[in-house]
XYZ file of C-alpha atoms in Angstrom:
192
model
C 333.371 26.747 154.696
C 332.226 28.009 150.966
C 328.592 27.953 150.101
C 327.718 27.543 146.100
C 324.708 29.856 145.008
C 322.641 27.936 142.650
C 323.443 30.445 139.543
C 326.838 29.339 140.339
C 326.162 25.800 139.975
C 324.249 26.179 136.895
C 326.230 28.320 135.013
C 329.735 25.300 135.992
C 326.873 22.848 134.129
C 325.725 24.635 131.292
C 329.155 25.424 130.497
C 330.572 22.391 130.727
C 326.641 21.060 128.125
C 327.698 23.652 125.870
C 331.184 21.841 125.001
C 331.025 18.273 126.086
C 333.909 17.979 123.104
C 336.185 20.360 125.080
C 338.176 20.331 128.350
C 335.598 23.897 130.019
C 337.340 26.375 132.439
C 336.376 29.145 134.527
C 336.474 30.584 137.535
C 334.424 31.241 140.855
C 333.829 34.713 141.975
C 331.976 35.855 145.194
C 332.210 36.530 148.860
C 334.702 36.700 151.725
C 332.746 37.171 155.636
C 335.994 37.837 157.692
C 334.377 37.924 160.105
C 333.751 34.608 160.172
C 336.043 33.117 157.527
C 333.877 32.125 155.565
C 333.205 32.605 151.616
C 330.126 32.148 149.576
C 331.192 31.657 145.803
C 328.409 33.853 144.370
C 328.720 33.610 140.141
C 331.151 31.893 138.046
C 332.775 33.117 134.753
C 332.885 31.046 131.624
C 336.914 31.521 130.716
C 337.110 29.599 128.280
C 336.668 26.185 126.202
C 339.749 26.573 123.246
C 342.406 28.415 124.637
C 342.825 26.268 127.344
C 346.248 26.091 128.482
C 348.179 29.134 129.219
C 347.903 31.416 126.318
C 348.169 35.391 126.074
C 343.544 34.437 125.195
C 343.282 33.001 128.597
C 345.721 35.716 129.988
C 343.309 38.117 128.592
C 340.663 36.584 129.690
C 342.040 36.513 133.258
C 342.857 40.025 133.221
C 339.343 41.203 132.576
C 337.592 39.273 134.423
C 339.621 40.626 137.043
C 338.617 44.419 136.754
C 335.343 42.646 135.739
C 335.354 41.498 139.210
C 336.326 44.097 140.966
C 333.615 46.327 139.414
C 331.447 44.043 141.314
C 333.339 44.035 144.429
C 334.104 40.389 143.915
C 337.000 38.026 145.183
C 338.831 35.383 142.510
C 338.078 32.264 145.052
C 338.452 29.671 143.055
C 338.351 27.620 139.054
C 336.358 25.553 137.429
C 336.667 22.365 135.249
C 335.095 20.178 133.230
C 337.149 18.039 131.165
C 336.584 17.135 127.532
C 336.475 12.896 129.018
C 333.973 11.189 130.751
C 335.955 9.717 133.107
C 338.824 11.732 133.720
C 338.494 13.923 137.128
C 342.370 15.157 136.874
C 343.117 19.091 137.258
C 344.883 20.179 134.037
C 347.912 21.834 133.563
C 346.595 24.337 132.300
C 344.167 25.290 134.472
C 346.581 23.997 137.782
C 348.621 27.288 136.170
C 345.498 29.612 136.787
C 345.065 27.623 140.305
C 348.378 28.028 141.540
C 348.046 31.680 140.728
C 344.666 32.077 141.698
C 346.667 29.995 145.279
C 349.032 33.311 145.080
C 346.647 35.751 145.592
C 343.926 33.351 147.419
C 345.396 30.857 149.749
C 342.644 29.118 150.689
C 341.655 29.106 146.867
C 339.749 25.406 145.383
C 339.638 24.046 142.056
C 335.801 21.968 141.511
C 336.036 19.708 138.251
C 333.124 18.372 137.596
C 331.942 14.752 137.437
C 330.585 14.221 134.687
C 329.172 10.171 135.475
C 327.348 12.456 138.159
C 325.840 15.323 135.892
C 322.372 13.362 135.837
C 322.698 11.944 140.081
C 320.420 14.588 142.782
C 324.036 15.522 144.303
C 326.248 18.016 143.419
C 327.977 16.401 140.377
C 331.550 17.842 141.231
C 334.851 17.195 143.232
C 337.021 19.420 144.668
C 340.354 19.622 145.266
C 342.505 21.587 147.521
C 345.966 22.996 147.115
C 348.529 21.793 150.511
C 350.945 24.173 151.902
C 354.410 21.718 149.118
C 351.551 23.128 146.491
C 350.039 19.661 145.250
C 346.363 20.025 144.232
C 344.227 16.903 146.089
C 340.419 15.640 145.500
C 338.560 15.891 147.994
C 334.809 15.628 149.336
C 332.438 18.543 149.304
C 332.134 17.853 153.255
C 335.507 17.773 153.862
C 336.823 20.912 151.881
C 333.433 22.280 153.319
C 331.851 23.494 150.430
C 328.032 22.830 149.707
C 325.754 23.823 147.451
C 323.267 26.599 148.740
C 320.202 24.516 147.479
C 319.946 20.327 147.740
C 317.074 20.721 143.815
C 319.947 22.248 142.055
C 322.024 19.900 140.786
C 318.777 18.125 138.952
C 317.548 21.977 137.733
C 321.055 22.119 136.538
C 320.796 19.529 134.152
C 316.904 19.258 133.564
C 318.334 23.500 132.675
C 321.386 21.421 130.067
C 318.927 18.911 129.422
C 316.068 21.961 127.912
C 318.810 23.388 125.798
C 320.063 25.947 127.733
C 323.438 25.661 127.224
C 322.910 27.702 124.566
C 322.361 31.155 126.640
C 325.780 30.881 128.097
C 329.239 32.141 126.933
C 332.316 32.255 126.845
C 335.492 34.180 126.632
C 336.349 32.596 123.308
C 332.589 32.686 121.766
C 333.218 36.694 122.416
C 336.098 36.002 120.446
C 334.604 35.279 117.392
C 330.357 36.919 118.730
C 331.694 40.701 120.876
C 328.421 41.355 121.623
C 328.416 37.829 123.118
C 328.712 39.423 127.518
C 330.558 35.973 129.006
C 330.890 38.278 131.769
C 327.731 38.701 133.394
C 325.981 36.342 131.001
C 322.517 37.981 132.072
C 320.179 35.373 130.273
C 321.156 32.648 132.089
C 318.988 32.674 135.350
C 317.146 30.480 137.925
């Protein structure tokens, strides 16, 4: 079971809104309660919008994100993807390779694909993918994957923030490569 914080959902939506003509990929980070096997996705780290295939830049971003997560006592719980095509709900090849690597560290890792057609909806615009024992990523529902937003009003709030242009406050690693002052790991300007 996983709970998705409002901040994590907001960052996913803002990352997708900032680069609607690109596929965007990011990490879902948080904590795991070993006693109950529940996890809380407390934050999202926007990785890339230009280097979406496995490239040296993506690998550097992943390594820096790992260092940051370790310092914050967070773990990688999964990955999020928003595809460039409106009705594309698949995991792109490069993102799948990253997800496979995450799964080696955490077998319960999951991928959330943004359902671009539902972004304006009051329900979460996310399609969870879980991995079978054979290594196949399969789309499911949030209920089946036992993933839920911790605040049911966040989809509407995130959509409203995107419409107001708040995506300009968010940066990913590609933005950091263009402007080193972009704090892509924390994105402190993004808040509810």
